[in-house]
mmCIF file of the C-alpha atoms, coordinates in Angstrom:
data_MODEL
# 
_entry.id   MODEL 
# 
loop_
_atom_site.group_PDB 
_atom_site.id 
_atom_site.type_symbol 
_atom_site.label_atom_id 
_atom_site.label_alt_id 
_atom_site.label_comp_id 
_atom_site.label_asym_id 
_atom_site.label_entity_id 
_atom_site.label_seq_id 
_atom_site.pdbx_PDB_ins_code 
_atom_site.Cartn_x 
_atom_site.Cartn_y 
_atom_site.Cartn_z 
_atom_site.occupancy 
_atom_site.B_iso_or_equiv 
_atom_site.pdbx_formal_charge 
_atom_site.auth_seq_id 
_atom_site.auth_comp_id 
_atom_site.auth_asym_id 
_atom_site.auth_atom_id 
_atom_site.pdbx_PDB_model_num 
ATOM 1  C CA . MET A 1 1  ? 163.142 95.896  62.762 1.00 0.00 ? 1  MET A CA 1 
ATOM 2  C CA . MET A 1 2  ? 166.769 96.757  62.728 1.00 0.00 ? 2  MET A CA 1 
ATOM 3  C CA . GLU A 1 3  ? 167.838 100.450 63.244 1.00 0.00 ? 3  GLU A CA 1 
ATOM 4  C CA . LYS A 1 4  ? 170.107 101.844 60.614 1.00 0.00 ? 4  LYS A CA 1 
ATOM 5  C CA . ARG A 1 5  ? 173.186 103.624 62.262 1.00 0.00 ? 5  ARG A CA 1 
ATOM 6  C CA . ILE A 1 6  ? 174.747 106.444 60.506 1.00 0.00 ? 6  ILE A CA 1 
ATOM 7  C CA . GLU A 1 7  ? 178.398 107.495 61.224 1.00 0.00 ? 7  GLU A CA 1 
ATOM 8  C CA . TYR A 1 8  ? 179.977 110.496 59.719 1.00 0.00 ? 8  TYR A CA 1 
ATOM 9  C CA . ASN A 1 9  ? 183.526 109.514 60.142 1.00 0.00 ? 9  ASN A CA 1 
ATOM 10 C CA . GLU A 1 10 ? 185.370 106.417 60.652 1.00 0.00 ? 10 GLU A CA 1 
ATOM 11 C CA . ASN A 1 11 ? 188.440 108.206 62.309 1.00 0.00 ? 11 ASN A CA 1 
ATOM 12 C CA . CYS A 1 12 ? 187.435 107.866 66.021 1.00 0.00 ? 12 CYS A CA 1 
ATOM 13 C CA . ASN A 1 13 ? 190.693 108.601 67.540 1.00 0.00 ? 13 ASN A CA 1 
ATOM 14 C CA . ASN A 1 14 ? 190.420 110.771 70.684 1.00 0.00 ? 14 ASN A CA 1 
ATOM 15 C CA . LEU A 1 15 ? 186.835 111.169 70.428 1.00 0.00 ? 15 LEU A CA 1 
ATOM 16 C CA . ILE A 1 16 ? 184.793 111.660 73.607 1.00 0.00 ? 16 ILE A CA 1 
ATOM 17 C CA . PRO A 1 17 ? 180.807 111.883 73.991 1.00 0.00 ? 17 PRO A CA 1 
ATOM 18 C CA . LEU A 1 18 ? 179.568 115.301 74.382 1.00 0.00 ? 18 LEU A CA 1 
ATOM 19 C CA . THR A 1 19 ? 178.327 114.569 77.724 1.00 0.00 ? 19 THR A CA 1 
ATOM 20 C CA . CYS A 1 20 ? 182.055 114.029 79.063 1.00 0.00 ? 20 CYS A CA 1 
ATOM 21 C CA . LEU A 1 21 ? 182.859 117.890 78.203 1.00 0.00 ? 21 LEU A CA 1 
ATOM 22 C CA . LYS A 1 22 ? 182.539 120.110 81.191 1.00 0.00 ? 22 LYS A CA 1 
ATOM 23 C CA . LYS A 1 23 ? 180.872 123.437 81.285 1.00 0.00 ? 23 LYS A CA 1 
ATOM 24 C CA . GLY A 1 24 ? 182.672 126.011 79.339 1.00 0.00 ? 24 GLY A CA 1 
ATOM 25 C CA . ASN A 1 25 ? 184.567 123.340 77.237 1.00 0.00 ? 25 ASN A CA 1 
ATOM 26 C CA . LYS A 1 26 ? 184.615 123.367 73.557 1.00 0.00 ? 26 LYS A CA 1 
ATOM 27 C CA . GLY A 1 27 ? 184.470 120.355 71.081 1.00 0.00 ? 27 GLY A CA 1 
ATOM 28 C CA . LYS A 1 28 ? 184.088 119.864 67.366 1.00 0.00 ? 28 LYS A CA 1 
ATOM 29 C CA . VAL A 1 29 ? 181.452 117.359 66.213 1.00 0.00 ? 29 VAL A CA 1 
ATOM 30 C CA . ILE A 1 30 ? 183.082 114.372 64.487 1.00 0.00 ? 30 ILE A CA 1 
ATOM 31 C CA . LYS A 1 31 ? 180.530 111.619 64.621 1.00 0.00 ? 31 LYS A CA 1 
ATOM 32 C CA . ILE A 1 32 ? 176.869 110.966 65.598 1.00 0.00 ? 32 ILE A CA 1 
ATOM 33 C CA . ASP A 1 33 ? 176.356 107.446 66.478 1.00 0.00 ? 33 ASP A CA 1 
ATOM 34 C CA . ALA A 1 34 ? 172.437 107.434 66.267 1.00 0.00 ? 34 ALA A CA 1 
ATOM 35 C CA . CYS A 1 35 ? 169.649 106.218 63.922 1.00 0.00 ? 35 CYS A CA 1 
ATOM 36 C CA . GLY A 1 36 ? 168.700 108.072 60.887 1.00 0.00 ? 36 GLY A CA 1 
ATOM 37 C CA . PHE A 1 37 ? 165.842 110.064 62.378 1.00 0.00 ? 37 PHE A CA 1 
ATOM 38 C CA . ALA A 1 38 ? 167.913 111.293 65.362 1.00 0.00 ? 38 ALA A CA 1 
ATOM 39 C CA . VAL A 1 39 ? 170.855 112.289 62.988 1.00 0.00 ? 39 VAL A CA 1 
ATOM 40 C CA . GLN A 1 40 ? 168.499 114.155 60.779 1.00 0.00 ? 40 GLN A CA 1 
ATOM 41 C CA . ARG A 1 41 ? 166.951 116.020 63.664 1.00 0.00 ? 41 ARG A CA 1 
ATOM 42 C CA . LEU A 1 42 ? 170.327 116.868 64.951 1.00 0.00 ? 42 LEU A CA 1 
ATOM 43 C CA . ASN A 1 43 ? 171.431 118.034 61.643 1.00 0.00 ? 43 ASN A CA 1 
ATOM 44 C CA . GLU A 1 44 ? 168.248 120.257 61.344 1.00 0.00 ? 44 GLU A CA 1 
ATOM 45 C CA . MET A 1 45 ? 169.448 121.808 64.729 1.00 0.00 ? 45 MET A CA 1 
ATOM 46 C CA . GLY A 1 46 ? 172.840 122.748 63.152 1.00 0.00 ? 46 GLY A CA 1 
ATOM 47 C CA . LEU A 1 47 ? 174.901 119.775 64.597 1.00 0.00 ? 47 LEU A CA 1 
ATOM 48 C CA . VAL A 1 48 ? 176.655 118.510 61.706 1.00 0.00 ? 48 VAL A CA 1 
ATOM 49 C CA . PRO A 1 49 ? 180.334 117.226 61.331 1.00 0.00 ? 49 PRO A CA 1 
ATOM 50 C CA . GLU A 1 50 ? 183.026 119.876 62.055 1.00 0.00 ? 50 GLU A CA 1 
ATOM 51 C CA . THR A 1 51 ? 180.685 122.159 63.951 1.00 0.00 ? 51 THR A CA 1 
ATOM 52 C CA . GLU A 1 52 ? 182.058 123.721 67.027 1.00 0.00 ? 52 GLU A CA 1 
ATOM 53 C CA . VAL A 1 53 ? 180.035 123.457 70.185 1.00 0.00 ? 53 VAL A CA 1 
ATOM 54 C CA . LYS A 1 54 ? 180.510 124.882 73.621 1.00 0.00 ? 54 LYS A CA 1 
ATOM 55 C CA . VAL A 1 55 ? 178.964 123.204 76.746 1.00 0.00 ? 55 VAL A CA 1 
ATOM 56 C CA . LEU A 1 56 ? 176.911 125.792 78.648 1.00 0.00 ? 56 LEU A CA 1 
ATOM 57 C CA . ARG A 1 57 ? 175.494 123.278 81.135 1.00 0.00 ? 57 ARG A CA 1 
ATOM 58 C CA . ASN A 1 58 ? 175.823 119.712 81.727 1.00 0.00 ? 58 ASN A CA 1 
ATOM 59 C CA . GLY A 1 59 ? 172.901 118.542 83.880 1.00 0.00 ? 59 GLY A CA 1 
ATOM 60 C CA . ILE A 1 60 ? 173.766 116.360 87.005 1.00 0.00 ? 60 ILE A CA 1 
ATOM 61 C CA . LEU A 1 61 ? 172.271 112.897 87.254 1.00 0.00 ? 61 LEU A CA 1 
ATOM 62 C CA . SER A 1 62 ? 172.061 112.431 83.523 1.00 0.00 ? 62 SER A CA 1 
ATOM 63 C CA . GLY A 1 63 ? 170.199 115.648 83.092 1.00 0.00 ? 63 GLY A CA 1 
ATOM 64 C CA . PRO A 1 64 ? 170.004 117.477 79.717 1.00 0.00 ? 64 PRO A CA 1 
ATOM 65 C CA . VAL A 1 65 ? 173.036 119.086 78.093 1.00 0.00 ? 65 VAL A CA 1 
ATOM 66 C CA . GLU A 1 66 ? 172.796 122.804 77.175 1.00 0.00 ? 66 GLU A CA 1 
ATOM 67 C CA . ILE A 1 67 ? 175.195 123.706 74.354 1.00 0.00 ? 67 ILE A CA 1 
ATOM 68 C CA . LYS A 1 68 ? 175.905 126.787 72.181 1.00 0.00 ? 68 LYS A CA 1 
ATOM 69 C CA . VAL A 1 69 ? 176.065 126.156 68.517 1.00 0.00 ? 69 VAL A CA 1 
ATOM 70 C CA . ARG A 1 70 ? 176.639 128.915 66.012 1.00 0.00 ? 70 ARG A CA 1 
ATOM 71 C CA . ASN A 1 71 ? 174.782 131.661 68.097 1.00 0.00 ? 71 ASN A CA 1 
ATOM 72 C CA . SER A 1 72 ? 172.069 129.336 69.124 1.00 0.00 ? 72 SER A CA 1 
ATOM 73 C CA . HIS A 1 73 ? 171.491 127.724 72.487 1.00 0.00 ? 73 HIS A CA 1 
ATOM 74 C CA . LEU A 1 74 ? 170.286 124.080 72.354 1.00 0.00 ? 74 LEU A CA 1 
ATOM 75 C CA . VAL A 1 75 ? 169.183 121.846 75.092 1.00 0.00 ? 75 VAL A CA 1 
ATOM 76 C CA . ILE A 1 76 ? 169.578 118.080 74.142 1.00 0.00 ? 76 ILE A CA 1 
ATOM 77 C CA . GLY A 1 77 ? 168.707 115.014 76.349 1.00 0.00 ? 77 GLY A CA 1 
ATOM 78 C CA . HIS A 1 78 ? 171.488 113.234 78.071 1.00 0.00 ? 78 HIS A CA 1 
ATOM 79 C CA . GLY A 1 79 ? 170.905 109.995 76.112 1.00 0.00 ? 79 GLY A CA 1 
ATOM 80 C CA . LEU A 1 80 ? 171.032 111.730 72.603 1.00 0.00 ? 80 LEU A CA 1 
ATOM 81 C CA . ALA A 1 81 ? 173.888 113.928 73.622 1.00 0.00 ? 81 ALA A CA 1 
ATOM 82 C CA . SER A 1 82 ? 175.884 110.869 74.729 1.00 0.00 ? 82 SER A CA 1 
ATOM 83 C CA . LYS A 1 83 ? 175.662 109.612 70.984 1.00 0.00 ? 83 LYS A CA 1 
ATOM 84 C CA . ILE A 1 84 ? 177.430 112.800 69.695 1.00 0.00 ? 84 ILE A CA 1 
ATOM 85 C CA . TYR A 1 85 ? 181.138 112.344 69.581 1.00 0.00 ? 85 TYR A CA 1 
ATOM 86 C CA . VAL A 1 86 ? 183.462 115.312 69.690 1.00 0.00 ? 86 VAL A CA 1 
ATOM 87 C CA . LYS A 1 87 ? 187.074 116.179 69.742 1.00 0.00 ? 87 LYS A CA 1 
ATOM 88 C CA . ALA A 1 88 ? 187.978 118.634 72.365 1.00 0.00 ? 88 ALA A CA 1 
ATOM 89 C CA . VAL A 1 89 ? 189.279 121.993 71.195 1.00 0.00 ? 89 VAL A CA 1 
# 
């Protein structure tokens, strides 16, 4: 069965995966390149396009990424975080 990929925005200039932001850096979510269930789950956690995120911790050796989204702290696995594309702010 082929997974359906959902992309929020076709404008991908200057986008980097969330995992490339360093501790303390901020980015704005532009696109999530994942299947529908993963996108739905991220949306439920508040990660929607144009949302600003701040990296609090970026785990070593492909560990989880801790971010701050609107006054909430979230921890996302490295694999899923690498599918979230942001524009550094």
